[in-house]
Coordinates of C-alpha atoms and ligand atoms in Angstrom, one line a residue:
Chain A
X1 CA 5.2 -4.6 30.0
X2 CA 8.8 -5.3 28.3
X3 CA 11.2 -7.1 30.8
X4 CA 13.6 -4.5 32.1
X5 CA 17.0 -5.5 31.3
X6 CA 19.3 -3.4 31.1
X7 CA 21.2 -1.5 28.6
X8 CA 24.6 -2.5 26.8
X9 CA 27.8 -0.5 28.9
X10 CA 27.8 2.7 27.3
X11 CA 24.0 3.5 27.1
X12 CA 23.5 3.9 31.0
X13 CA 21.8 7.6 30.7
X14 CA 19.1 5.7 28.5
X15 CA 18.0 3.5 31.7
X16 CA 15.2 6.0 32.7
X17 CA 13.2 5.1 29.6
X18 CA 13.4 1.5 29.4
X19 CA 10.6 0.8 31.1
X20 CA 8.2 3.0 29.1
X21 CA 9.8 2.8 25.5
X22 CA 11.3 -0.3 25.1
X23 CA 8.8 -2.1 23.2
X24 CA 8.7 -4.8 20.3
X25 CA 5.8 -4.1 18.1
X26 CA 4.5 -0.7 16.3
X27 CA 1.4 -1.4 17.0
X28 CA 2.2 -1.1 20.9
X29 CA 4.8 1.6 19.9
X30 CA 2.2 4.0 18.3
X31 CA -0.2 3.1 20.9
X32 CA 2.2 4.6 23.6
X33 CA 3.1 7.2 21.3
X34 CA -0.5 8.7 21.4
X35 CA -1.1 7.9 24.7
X36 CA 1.9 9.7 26.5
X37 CA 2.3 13.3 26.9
X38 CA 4.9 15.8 24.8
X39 CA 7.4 16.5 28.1
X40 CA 7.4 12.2 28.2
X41 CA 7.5 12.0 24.0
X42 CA 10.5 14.8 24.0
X43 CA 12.4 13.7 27.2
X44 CA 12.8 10.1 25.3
X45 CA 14.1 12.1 21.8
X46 CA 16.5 14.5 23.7
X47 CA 17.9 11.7 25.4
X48 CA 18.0 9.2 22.3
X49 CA 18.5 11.8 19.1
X50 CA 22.7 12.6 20.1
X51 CA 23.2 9.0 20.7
X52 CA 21.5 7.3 17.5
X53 CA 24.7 6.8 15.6
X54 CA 26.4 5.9 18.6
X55 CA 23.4 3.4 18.9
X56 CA 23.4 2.1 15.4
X57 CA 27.2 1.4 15.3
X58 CA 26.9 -0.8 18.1
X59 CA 23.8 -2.2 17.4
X60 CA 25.1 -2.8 14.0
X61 CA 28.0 -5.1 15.0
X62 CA 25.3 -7.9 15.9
X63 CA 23.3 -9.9 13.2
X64 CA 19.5 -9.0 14.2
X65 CA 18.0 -12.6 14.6
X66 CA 21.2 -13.1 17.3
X67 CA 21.2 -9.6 19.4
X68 CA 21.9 -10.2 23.5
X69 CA 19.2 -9.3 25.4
X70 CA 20.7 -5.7 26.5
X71 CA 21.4 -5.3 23.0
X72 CA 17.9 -5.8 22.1
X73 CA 16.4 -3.5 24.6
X74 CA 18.6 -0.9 23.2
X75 CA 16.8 -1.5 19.7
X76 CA 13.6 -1.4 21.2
X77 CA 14.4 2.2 22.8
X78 CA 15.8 3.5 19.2
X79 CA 12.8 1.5 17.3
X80 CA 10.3 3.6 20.2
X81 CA 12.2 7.2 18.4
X82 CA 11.7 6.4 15.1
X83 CA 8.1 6.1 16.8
X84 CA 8.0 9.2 18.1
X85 CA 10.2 11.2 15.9
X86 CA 7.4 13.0 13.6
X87 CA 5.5 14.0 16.8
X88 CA 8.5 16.0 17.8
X89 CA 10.4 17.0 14.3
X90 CA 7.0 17.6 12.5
X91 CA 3.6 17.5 14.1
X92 CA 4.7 19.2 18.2
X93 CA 2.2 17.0 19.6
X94 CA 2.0 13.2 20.5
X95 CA -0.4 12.3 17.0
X96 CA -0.6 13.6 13.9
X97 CA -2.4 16.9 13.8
X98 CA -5.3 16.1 11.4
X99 CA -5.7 12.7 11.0
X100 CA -8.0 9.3 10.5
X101 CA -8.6 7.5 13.2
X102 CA -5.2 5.4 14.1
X103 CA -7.5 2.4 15.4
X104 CA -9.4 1.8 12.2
X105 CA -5.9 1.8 10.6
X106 CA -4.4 -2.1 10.6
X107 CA -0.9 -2.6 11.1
X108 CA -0.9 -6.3 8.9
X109 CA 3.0 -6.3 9.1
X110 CA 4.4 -5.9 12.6
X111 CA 7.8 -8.4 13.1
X112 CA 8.5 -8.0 16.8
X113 CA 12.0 -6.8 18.0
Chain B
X1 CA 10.7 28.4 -18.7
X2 CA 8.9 26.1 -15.9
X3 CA 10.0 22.7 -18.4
X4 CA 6.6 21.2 -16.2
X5 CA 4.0 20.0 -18.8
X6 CA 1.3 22.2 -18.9
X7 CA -2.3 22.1 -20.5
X8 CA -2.4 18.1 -19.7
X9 CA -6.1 18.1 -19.7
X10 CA -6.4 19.5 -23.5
X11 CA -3.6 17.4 -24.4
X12 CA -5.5 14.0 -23.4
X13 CA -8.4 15.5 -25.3
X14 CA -10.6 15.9 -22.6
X15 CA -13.2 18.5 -21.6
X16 CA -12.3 20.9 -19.3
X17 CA -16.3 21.1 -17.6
X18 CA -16.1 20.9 -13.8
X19 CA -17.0 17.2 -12.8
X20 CA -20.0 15.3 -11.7
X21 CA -20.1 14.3 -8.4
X22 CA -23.3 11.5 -9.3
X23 CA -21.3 8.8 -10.0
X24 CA -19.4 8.5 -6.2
X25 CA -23.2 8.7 -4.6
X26 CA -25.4 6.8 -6.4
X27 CA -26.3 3.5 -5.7
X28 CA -27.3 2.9 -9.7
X29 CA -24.2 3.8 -10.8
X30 CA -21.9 1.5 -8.5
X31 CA -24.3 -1.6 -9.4
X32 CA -23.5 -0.9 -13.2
X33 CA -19.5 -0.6 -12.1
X34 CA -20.1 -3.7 -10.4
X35 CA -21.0 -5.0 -13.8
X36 CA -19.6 -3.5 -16.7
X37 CA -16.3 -2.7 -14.7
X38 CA -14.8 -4.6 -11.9
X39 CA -16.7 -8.4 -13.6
X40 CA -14.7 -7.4 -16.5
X41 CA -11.4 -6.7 -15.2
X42 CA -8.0 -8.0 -14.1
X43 CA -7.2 -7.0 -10.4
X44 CA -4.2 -7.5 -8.0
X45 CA -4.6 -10.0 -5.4
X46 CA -1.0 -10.2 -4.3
X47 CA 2.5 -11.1 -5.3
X48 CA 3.8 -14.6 -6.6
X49 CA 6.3 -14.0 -3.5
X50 CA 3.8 -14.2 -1.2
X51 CA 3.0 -18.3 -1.9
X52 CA 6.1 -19.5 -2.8
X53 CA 5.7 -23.1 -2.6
X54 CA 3.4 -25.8 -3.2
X55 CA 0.3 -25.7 -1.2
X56 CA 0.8 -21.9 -0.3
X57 CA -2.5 -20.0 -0.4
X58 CA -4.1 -16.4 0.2
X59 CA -7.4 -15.6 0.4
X60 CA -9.1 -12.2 -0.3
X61 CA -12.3 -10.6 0.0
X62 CA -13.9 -9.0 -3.3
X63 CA -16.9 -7.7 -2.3
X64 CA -17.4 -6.1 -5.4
X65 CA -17.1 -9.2 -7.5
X66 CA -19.4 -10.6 -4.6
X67 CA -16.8 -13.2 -3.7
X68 CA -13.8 -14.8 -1.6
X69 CA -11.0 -16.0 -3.7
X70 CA -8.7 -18.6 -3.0
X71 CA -5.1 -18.4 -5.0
X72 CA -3.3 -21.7 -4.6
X73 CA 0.4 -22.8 -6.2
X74 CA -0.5 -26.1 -7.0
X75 CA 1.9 -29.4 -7.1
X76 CA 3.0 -28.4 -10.5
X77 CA 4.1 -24.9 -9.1
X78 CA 1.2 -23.3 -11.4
X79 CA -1.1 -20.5 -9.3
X80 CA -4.3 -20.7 -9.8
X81 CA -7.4 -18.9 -8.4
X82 CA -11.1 -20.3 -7.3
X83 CA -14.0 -19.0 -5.5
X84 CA -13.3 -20.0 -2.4
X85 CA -16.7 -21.9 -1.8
X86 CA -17.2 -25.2 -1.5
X87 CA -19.1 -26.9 -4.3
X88 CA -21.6 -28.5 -1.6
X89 CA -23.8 -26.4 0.2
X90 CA -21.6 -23.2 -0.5
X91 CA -19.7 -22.9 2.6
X92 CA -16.3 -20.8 2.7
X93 CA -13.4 -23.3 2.3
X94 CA -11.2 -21.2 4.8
X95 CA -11.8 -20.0 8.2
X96 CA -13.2 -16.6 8.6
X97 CA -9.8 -14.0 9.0
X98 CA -7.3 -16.3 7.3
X99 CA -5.4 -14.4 4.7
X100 CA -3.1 -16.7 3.7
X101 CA -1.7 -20.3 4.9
X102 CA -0.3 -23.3 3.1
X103 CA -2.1 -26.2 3.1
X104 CA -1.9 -30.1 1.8
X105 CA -5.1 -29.4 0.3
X106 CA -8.7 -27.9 1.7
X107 CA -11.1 -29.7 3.9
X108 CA -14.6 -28.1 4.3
X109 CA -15.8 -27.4 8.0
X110 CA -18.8 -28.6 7.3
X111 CA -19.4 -31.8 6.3
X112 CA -15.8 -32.8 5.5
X113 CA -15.7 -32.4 1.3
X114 CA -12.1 -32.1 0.0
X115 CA -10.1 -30.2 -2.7
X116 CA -6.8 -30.7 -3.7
X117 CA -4.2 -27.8 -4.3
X118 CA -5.1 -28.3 -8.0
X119 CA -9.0 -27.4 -6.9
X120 CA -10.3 -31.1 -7.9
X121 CA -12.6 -32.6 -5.4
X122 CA -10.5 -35.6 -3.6
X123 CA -12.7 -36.7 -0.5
X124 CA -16.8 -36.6 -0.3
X125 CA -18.1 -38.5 3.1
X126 CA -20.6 -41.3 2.8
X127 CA -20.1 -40.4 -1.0
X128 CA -22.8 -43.3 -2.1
X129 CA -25.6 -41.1 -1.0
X130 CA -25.4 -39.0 -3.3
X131 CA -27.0 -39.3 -6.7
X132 CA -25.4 -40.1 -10.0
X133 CA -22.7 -38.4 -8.7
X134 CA -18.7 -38.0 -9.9
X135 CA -16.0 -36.2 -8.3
X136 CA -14.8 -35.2 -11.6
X137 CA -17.2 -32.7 -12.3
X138 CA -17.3 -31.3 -9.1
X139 CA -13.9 -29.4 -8.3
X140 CA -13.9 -25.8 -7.5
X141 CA -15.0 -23.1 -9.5
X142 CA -12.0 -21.5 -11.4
X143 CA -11.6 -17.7 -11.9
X144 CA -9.0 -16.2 -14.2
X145 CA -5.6 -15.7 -12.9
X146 CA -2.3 -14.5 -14.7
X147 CA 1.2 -13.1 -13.6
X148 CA 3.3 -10.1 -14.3
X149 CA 6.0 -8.5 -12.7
X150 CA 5.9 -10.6 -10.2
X151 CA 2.1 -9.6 -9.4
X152 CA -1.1 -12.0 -9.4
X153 CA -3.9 -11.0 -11.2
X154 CA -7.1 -12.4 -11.6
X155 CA -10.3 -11.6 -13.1
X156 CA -13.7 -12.9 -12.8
X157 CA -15.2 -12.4 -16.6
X158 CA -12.4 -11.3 -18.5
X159 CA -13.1 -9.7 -22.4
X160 CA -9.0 -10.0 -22.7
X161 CA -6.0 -10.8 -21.5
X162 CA -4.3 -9.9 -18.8
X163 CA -1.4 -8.6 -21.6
X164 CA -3.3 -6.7 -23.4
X165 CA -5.5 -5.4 -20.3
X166 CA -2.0 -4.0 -19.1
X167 CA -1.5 -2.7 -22.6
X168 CA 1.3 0.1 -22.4
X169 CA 2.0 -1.1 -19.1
X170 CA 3.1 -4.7 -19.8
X171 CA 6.5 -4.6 -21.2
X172 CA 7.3 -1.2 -19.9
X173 CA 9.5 -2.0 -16.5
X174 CA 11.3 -5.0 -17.5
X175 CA 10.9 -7.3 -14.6
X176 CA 11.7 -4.5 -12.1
X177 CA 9.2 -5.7 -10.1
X178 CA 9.5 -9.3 -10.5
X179 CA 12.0 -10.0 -7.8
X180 CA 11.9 -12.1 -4.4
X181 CA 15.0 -9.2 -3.1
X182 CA 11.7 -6.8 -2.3
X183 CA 10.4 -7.6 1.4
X184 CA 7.4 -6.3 2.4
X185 CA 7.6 -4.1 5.0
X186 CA 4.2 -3.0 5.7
X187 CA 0.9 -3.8 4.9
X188 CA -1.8 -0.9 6.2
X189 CA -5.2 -1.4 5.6
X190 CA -8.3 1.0 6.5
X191 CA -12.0 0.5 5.6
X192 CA -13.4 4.1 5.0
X193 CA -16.9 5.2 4.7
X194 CA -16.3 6.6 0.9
X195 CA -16.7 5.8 -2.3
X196 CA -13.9 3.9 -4.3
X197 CA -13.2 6.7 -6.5
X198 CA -12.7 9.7 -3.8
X199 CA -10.5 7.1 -2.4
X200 CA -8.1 6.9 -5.2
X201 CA -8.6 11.1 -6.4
X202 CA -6.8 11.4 -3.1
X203 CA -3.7 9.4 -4.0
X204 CA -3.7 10.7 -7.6
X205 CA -2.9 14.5 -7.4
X206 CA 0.3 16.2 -5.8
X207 CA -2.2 19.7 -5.3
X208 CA -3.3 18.7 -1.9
X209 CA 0.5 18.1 -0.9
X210 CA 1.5 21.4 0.2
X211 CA -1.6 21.8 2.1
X212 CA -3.0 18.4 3.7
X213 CA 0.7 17.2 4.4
X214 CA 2.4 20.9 4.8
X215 CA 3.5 20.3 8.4
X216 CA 4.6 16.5 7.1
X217 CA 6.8 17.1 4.6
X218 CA 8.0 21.2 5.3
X219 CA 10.2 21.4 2.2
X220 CA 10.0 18.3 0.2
X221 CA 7.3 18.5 -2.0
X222 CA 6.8 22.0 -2.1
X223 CA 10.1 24.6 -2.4
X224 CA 10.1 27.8 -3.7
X225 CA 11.0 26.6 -7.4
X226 CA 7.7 24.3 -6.6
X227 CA 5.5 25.7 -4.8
X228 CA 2.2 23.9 -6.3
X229 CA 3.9 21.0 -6.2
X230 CA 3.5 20.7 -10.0
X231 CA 3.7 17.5 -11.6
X232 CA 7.2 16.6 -13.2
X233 CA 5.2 14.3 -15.9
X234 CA 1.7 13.1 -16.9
X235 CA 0.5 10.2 -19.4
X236 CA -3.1 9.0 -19.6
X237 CA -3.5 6.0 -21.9
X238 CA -6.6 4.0 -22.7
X239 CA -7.3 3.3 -18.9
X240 CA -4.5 3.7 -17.3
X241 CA -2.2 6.7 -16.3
X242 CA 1.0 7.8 -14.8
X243 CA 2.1 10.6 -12.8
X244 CA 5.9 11.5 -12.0
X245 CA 6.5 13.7 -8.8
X246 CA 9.4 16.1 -7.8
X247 CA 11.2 16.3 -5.1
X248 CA 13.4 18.8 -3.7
X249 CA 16.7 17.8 -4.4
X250 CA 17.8 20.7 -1.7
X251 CA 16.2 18.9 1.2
X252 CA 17.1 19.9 4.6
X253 CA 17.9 16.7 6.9
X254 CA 16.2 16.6 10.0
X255 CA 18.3 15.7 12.7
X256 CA 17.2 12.2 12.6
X257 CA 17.4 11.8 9.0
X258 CA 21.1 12.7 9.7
X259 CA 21.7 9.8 11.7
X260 CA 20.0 7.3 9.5
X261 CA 21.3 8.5 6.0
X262 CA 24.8 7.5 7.2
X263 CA 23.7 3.8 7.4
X264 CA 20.9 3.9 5.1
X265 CA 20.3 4.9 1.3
X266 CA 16.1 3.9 2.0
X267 CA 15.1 7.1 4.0
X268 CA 11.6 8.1 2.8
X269 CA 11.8 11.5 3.6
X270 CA 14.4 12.1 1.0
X271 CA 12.5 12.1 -1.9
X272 CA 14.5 13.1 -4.4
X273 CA 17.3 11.2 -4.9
X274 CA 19.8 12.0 -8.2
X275 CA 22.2 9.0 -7.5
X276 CA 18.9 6.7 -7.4
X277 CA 17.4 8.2 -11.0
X278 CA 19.6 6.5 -13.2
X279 CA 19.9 3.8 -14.9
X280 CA 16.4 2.4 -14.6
X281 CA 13.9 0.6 -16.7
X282 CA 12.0 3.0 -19.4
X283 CA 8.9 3.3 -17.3
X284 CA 10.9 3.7 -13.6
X285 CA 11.2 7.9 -13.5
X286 CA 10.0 7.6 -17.2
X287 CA 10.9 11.8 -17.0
X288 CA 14.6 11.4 -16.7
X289 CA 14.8 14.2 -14.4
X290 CA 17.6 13.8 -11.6
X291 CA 14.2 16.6 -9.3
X292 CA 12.6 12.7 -9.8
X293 CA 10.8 11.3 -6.7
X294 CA 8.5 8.8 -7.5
X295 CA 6.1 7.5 -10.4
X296 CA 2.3 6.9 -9.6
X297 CA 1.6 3.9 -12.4
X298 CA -2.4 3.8 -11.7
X299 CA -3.5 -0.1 -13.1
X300 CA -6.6 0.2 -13.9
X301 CA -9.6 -0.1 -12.3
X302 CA -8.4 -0.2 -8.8
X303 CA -4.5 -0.6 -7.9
X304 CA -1.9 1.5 -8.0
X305 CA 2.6 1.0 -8.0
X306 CA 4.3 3.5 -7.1
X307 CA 8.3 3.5 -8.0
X308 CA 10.1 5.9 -5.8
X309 CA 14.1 6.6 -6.0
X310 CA 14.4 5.9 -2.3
X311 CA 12.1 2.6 -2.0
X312 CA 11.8 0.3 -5.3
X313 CA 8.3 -0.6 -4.8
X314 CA 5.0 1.0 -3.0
X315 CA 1.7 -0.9 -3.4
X316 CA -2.2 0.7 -3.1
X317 CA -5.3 -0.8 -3.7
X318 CA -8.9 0.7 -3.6
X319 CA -11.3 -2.4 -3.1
X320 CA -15.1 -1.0 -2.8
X321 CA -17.3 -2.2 -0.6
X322 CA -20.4 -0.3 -1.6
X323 CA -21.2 2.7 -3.3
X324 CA -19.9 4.9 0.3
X325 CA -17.7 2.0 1.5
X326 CA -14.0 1.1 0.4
X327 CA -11.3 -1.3 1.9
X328 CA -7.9 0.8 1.6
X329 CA -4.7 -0.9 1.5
X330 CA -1.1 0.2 1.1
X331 CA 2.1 -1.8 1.1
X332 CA 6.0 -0.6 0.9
X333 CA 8.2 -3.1 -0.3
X334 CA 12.2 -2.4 0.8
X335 CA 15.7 -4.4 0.4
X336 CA 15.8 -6.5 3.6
X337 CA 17.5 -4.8 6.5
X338 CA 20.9 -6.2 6.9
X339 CA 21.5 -4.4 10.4
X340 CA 19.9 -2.7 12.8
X341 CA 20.7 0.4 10.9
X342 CA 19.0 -0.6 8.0
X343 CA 16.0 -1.6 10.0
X344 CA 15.5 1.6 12.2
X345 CA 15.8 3.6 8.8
X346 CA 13.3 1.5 7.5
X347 CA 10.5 1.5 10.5
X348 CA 11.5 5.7 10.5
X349 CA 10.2 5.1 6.8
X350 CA 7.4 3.1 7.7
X351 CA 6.1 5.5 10.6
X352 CA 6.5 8.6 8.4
X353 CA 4.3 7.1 5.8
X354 CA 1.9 5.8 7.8
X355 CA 1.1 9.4 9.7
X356 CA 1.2 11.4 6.9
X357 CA -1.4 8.6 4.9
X358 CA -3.6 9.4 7.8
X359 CA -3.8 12.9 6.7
X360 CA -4.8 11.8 3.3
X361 CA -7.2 9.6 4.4
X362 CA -9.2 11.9 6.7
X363 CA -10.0 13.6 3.8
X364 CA -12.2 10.7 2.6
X365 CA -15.3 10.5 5.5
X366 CA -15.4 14.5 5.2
X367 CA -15.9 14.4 1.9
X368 CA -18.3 11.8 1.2
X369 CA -20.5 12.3 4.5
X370 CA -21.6 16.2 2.1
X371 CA -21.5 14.9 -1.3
X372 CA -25.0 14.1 -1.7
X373 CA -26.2 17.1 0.1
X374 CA -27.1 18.7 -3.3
X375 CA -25.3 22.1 -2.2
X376 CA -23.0 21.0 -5.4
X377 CA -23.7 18.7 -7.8
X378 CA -20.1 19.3 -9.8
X379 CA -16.4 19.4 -9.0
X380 CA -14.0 21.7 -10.8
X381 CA -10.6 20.0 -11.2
X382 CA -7.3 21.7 -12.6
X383 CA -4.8 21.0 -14.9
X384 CA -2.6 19.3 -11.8
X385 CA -5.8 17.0 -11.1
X386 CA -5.8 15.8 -15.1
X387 CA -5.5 12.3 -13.3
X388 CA -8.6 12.7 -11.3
X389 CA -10.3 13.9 -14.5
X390 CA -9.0 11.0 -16.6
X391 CA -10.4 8.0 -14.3
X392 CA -14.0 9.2 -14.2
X393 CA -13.9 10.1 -18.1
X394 CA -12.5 6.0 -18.0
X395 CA -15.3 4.5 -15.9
X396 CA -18.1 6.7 -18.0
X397 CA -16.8 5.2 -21.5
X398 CA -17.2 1.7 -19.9
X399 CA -20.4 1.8 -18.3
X400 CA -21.8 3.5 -21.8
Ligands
FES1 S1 -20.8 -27.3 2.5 FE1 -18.8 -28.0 2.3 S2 -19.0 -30.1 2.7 FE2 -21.0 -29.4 2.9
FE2_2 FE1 -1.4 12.7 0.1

């Protein structure tokens, strides 16, 4: 599990998913995607969709090799939504509707966050 | 008028007979691709990028040539390519799961032989033991290996070379390619229990869009003024071909496409891009249509570029295993994120990609797992699937 630091001033209401979503890799980040449920999957994109611009504008102000560690977490929650974000906008459930296997798929180029 | 070609199939001078589905279950007709096909031709290993410096390596698989290669940038800043198998007793110079590495030179597990990055043999043990006996003539065995566009190639018994193997393709995208600015972003990789060629019918038609990836992309690929998803252009040249896709130049945002396309101009889902359609090399959106989403430039036998106006480059290959067995392997190469902005628009892309190739590839194991189940022994194929058509017709003429 991620450390739970908290989130830059500002981003306060986004607490509540820190501990579930804020994750570095997309092999972890899918992973959680299939295994959580659509109230969990949706309650992490109503809370995060608003904000994204918000997000990215502060995020943005940092180089990314050189974030602060609240900074960071915050990129890890917005990284999680661009996980989750066909589940909700396209497919209404956690994994694709019809789909190979995710497991036998390899994610060869994973940079953590 | 619909200004879509039309009557592609006729125009290639092909038959329009439904298509037999022999040659992606029998085990005859995979060992004579094994030999009149893939021994003969130039295949993609990876990108001159990827080993930038002396020493650098990679290492692949090619089951069909029956082999591991090792591609090395020597001292002299040459690549060159070798089986990667020791000239001893055989055994694999680098350890099994290494894909790539750099390295002072190569040091067998086994009993200690040495190569250099050039592939000459440098260091044999107790070499007096051995009888009349010179390291000169005992290096590593070379395989063919070129460059274009920034791409390695090599090739295992070449009839030509790798310029006139590309033949229409070589000069036509003027180093658009050939740049160190495209980072790869993702590699995906999938071993499916299906013949090569089912494999790459599925990434060589737009007919199945509107229906496998209907819930993935609702408007995209498929609008009222295109509701086939017809294709915007078709060429099929000696062996190779190339396909041109619309896109809806209407598209609908999503709310997080929104967001990201105020701090990024690399959002997948926005496929057609007019601003992005310009000004590019005579085979990038070789239509000149401002509806242009991406190109499909199939290299023949088993690799495939795609040129999109929202992401310069997109990378498949199709390397079979056996005559039901293929390694699947895509790669999306973007500008490097600058911000987090960039890089959230750019996993989004990633993500979206990576579901909806999940759809196409589920196809795959359905298919194959009935083909040989003698219920049909043909396929029809439509105009729209003139590429499908064209690679079988390609393979046939070679094994001949
Ligand atoms: S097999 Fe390589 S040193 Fe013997
Ligand atoms: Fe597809």
């Amino acid at each position: 599990m991620e450390s739970s630091n908290s989130l830059p001033p500002g981003f306060a209401e986004l607490e509540p998913f820190v501990d579930q979503w804020a994750i570095s890799t997309e092999v972890e980040r899918n992973r959680v995607r299939r295994n959580s449920s659509m109230e969990e999957i949706r309650g992490l994109y109503k809370a995060v969709e608003p904000r994204l611009s918000d997000i990215i504008e502060y995020l943005n102000e940092f180089p990314l090799d050189d974030m602060p560690d609240d900074a960071r977490q915050l990129l890890r929650l917005a990284m999680s939504t661009m996980e989750i974000t066909p589940a909700v906008e396209l497919y209404r459930q956690p994994d694709v509707v019809h789909a190979f296997d995710a497991e036998r798929v390899e994610i060869l180029v994973d940079d953590p966050v | 008028m619909d200004p879509r070609p039309t009557n592609l199939t006729h125009k290639y001078g092909m038959s329009t007979e439904p298509m037999p589905l022999e040659p992606n279950i029998s085990a005859n007709y995979f060992e004579q691709e094994r030999e009149k096909v893939f021994t003969h031709s130039w295949m993609n290993i990876g990108r001159t990028y990827d080993i930038p410096n002396p020493g650098d390596y990679l290492v692949k698989t090619i089951d069909v040539l029956r082999t591991s290669v090792l591609i090395v940038r020597g001292r002299d800043h040459k690549i060159r390519a070798f089986h990667n198998m020791c000239r001893h007793r055989g055994n694999k110079l680098t350890a099994p799961g290494i894909e790539m590495g750099s390295a002072k030179g190569f040091s067998c597990a086994f009993h200690g032989w040495t190569y250099d990055p050039e592939g000459n043999l440098v260091v044999v043990p107790d070499e007096a033991e051995f009888f009349d006996f010179d390291k000169c003539d005992n290096g590593l065995a070379p395989i063919e290996c070129d460059t274009w566009e920034g791409f390695i190639f090599i090739a295992k018994a070449p009839k030509e070379s790798l310029q006139s193997w590309l033949g229409e393709f070589y000069d036509r995208f003027e180093g658009y390619f050939d740049t160190p600015d495209y980072v790869r972003v993702s590699y995906y990789r999938a071993e499916v229990n299906a013949n090569w060629k089912v494999v790459l019918d599925a990434f060589v038609e737009a007919y199945h869009a509107p229906f496998l990836h209907g819930g993935a992309y609702p408007d995209q690929l498929s609008w009222e003024d295109n509701r086939f998803a017809h294709l915007l252009g078709a060429e099929m040249f000696e062996r190779h071909r190339v396909l041109s896709i619309e896109g809806n130049p209407d598209h609908d945002p999503s709310p997080i496409e929104k967001h990201l396309l105020k701090y990024s101009d690399q959002v997948f889902t926005l496929l057609a891009n007019p601003e992005k359609s310009k000004g590019l090399p005579k085979g990038i959106n070789p239509t000149r249509d401002d509806k242009w989403a991406f190109d499909i430039n199939v290299i023949f036998p088993n690799f495939y570029i795609a040129s999109m106006s929202v992401m310069p480059l997109v990378t498949y290959h199709f390397w079979p295993v056996a005559v039901d067995r293929t390694v699947w392997q895509t790669e999306h190469y973007m500008f490097a994120a600058k911000n987090a902005g960039e890089l959230l628009a750019q996993q989004y892309s990633k993500v979206f990609a990576r579901d909806v190739q999940r759809e196409d590839l589920i196809t795959l194991e359905n298919t194959q797992s009935v083909l040989a189940s003698g219920a049909f022994t043909t396929m029809p194929l439509s105009d729209q699937e003139v590429a499908v058509r064209h690679g079988y017709k390609v393979v046939e003429e070679m094994l001949r």
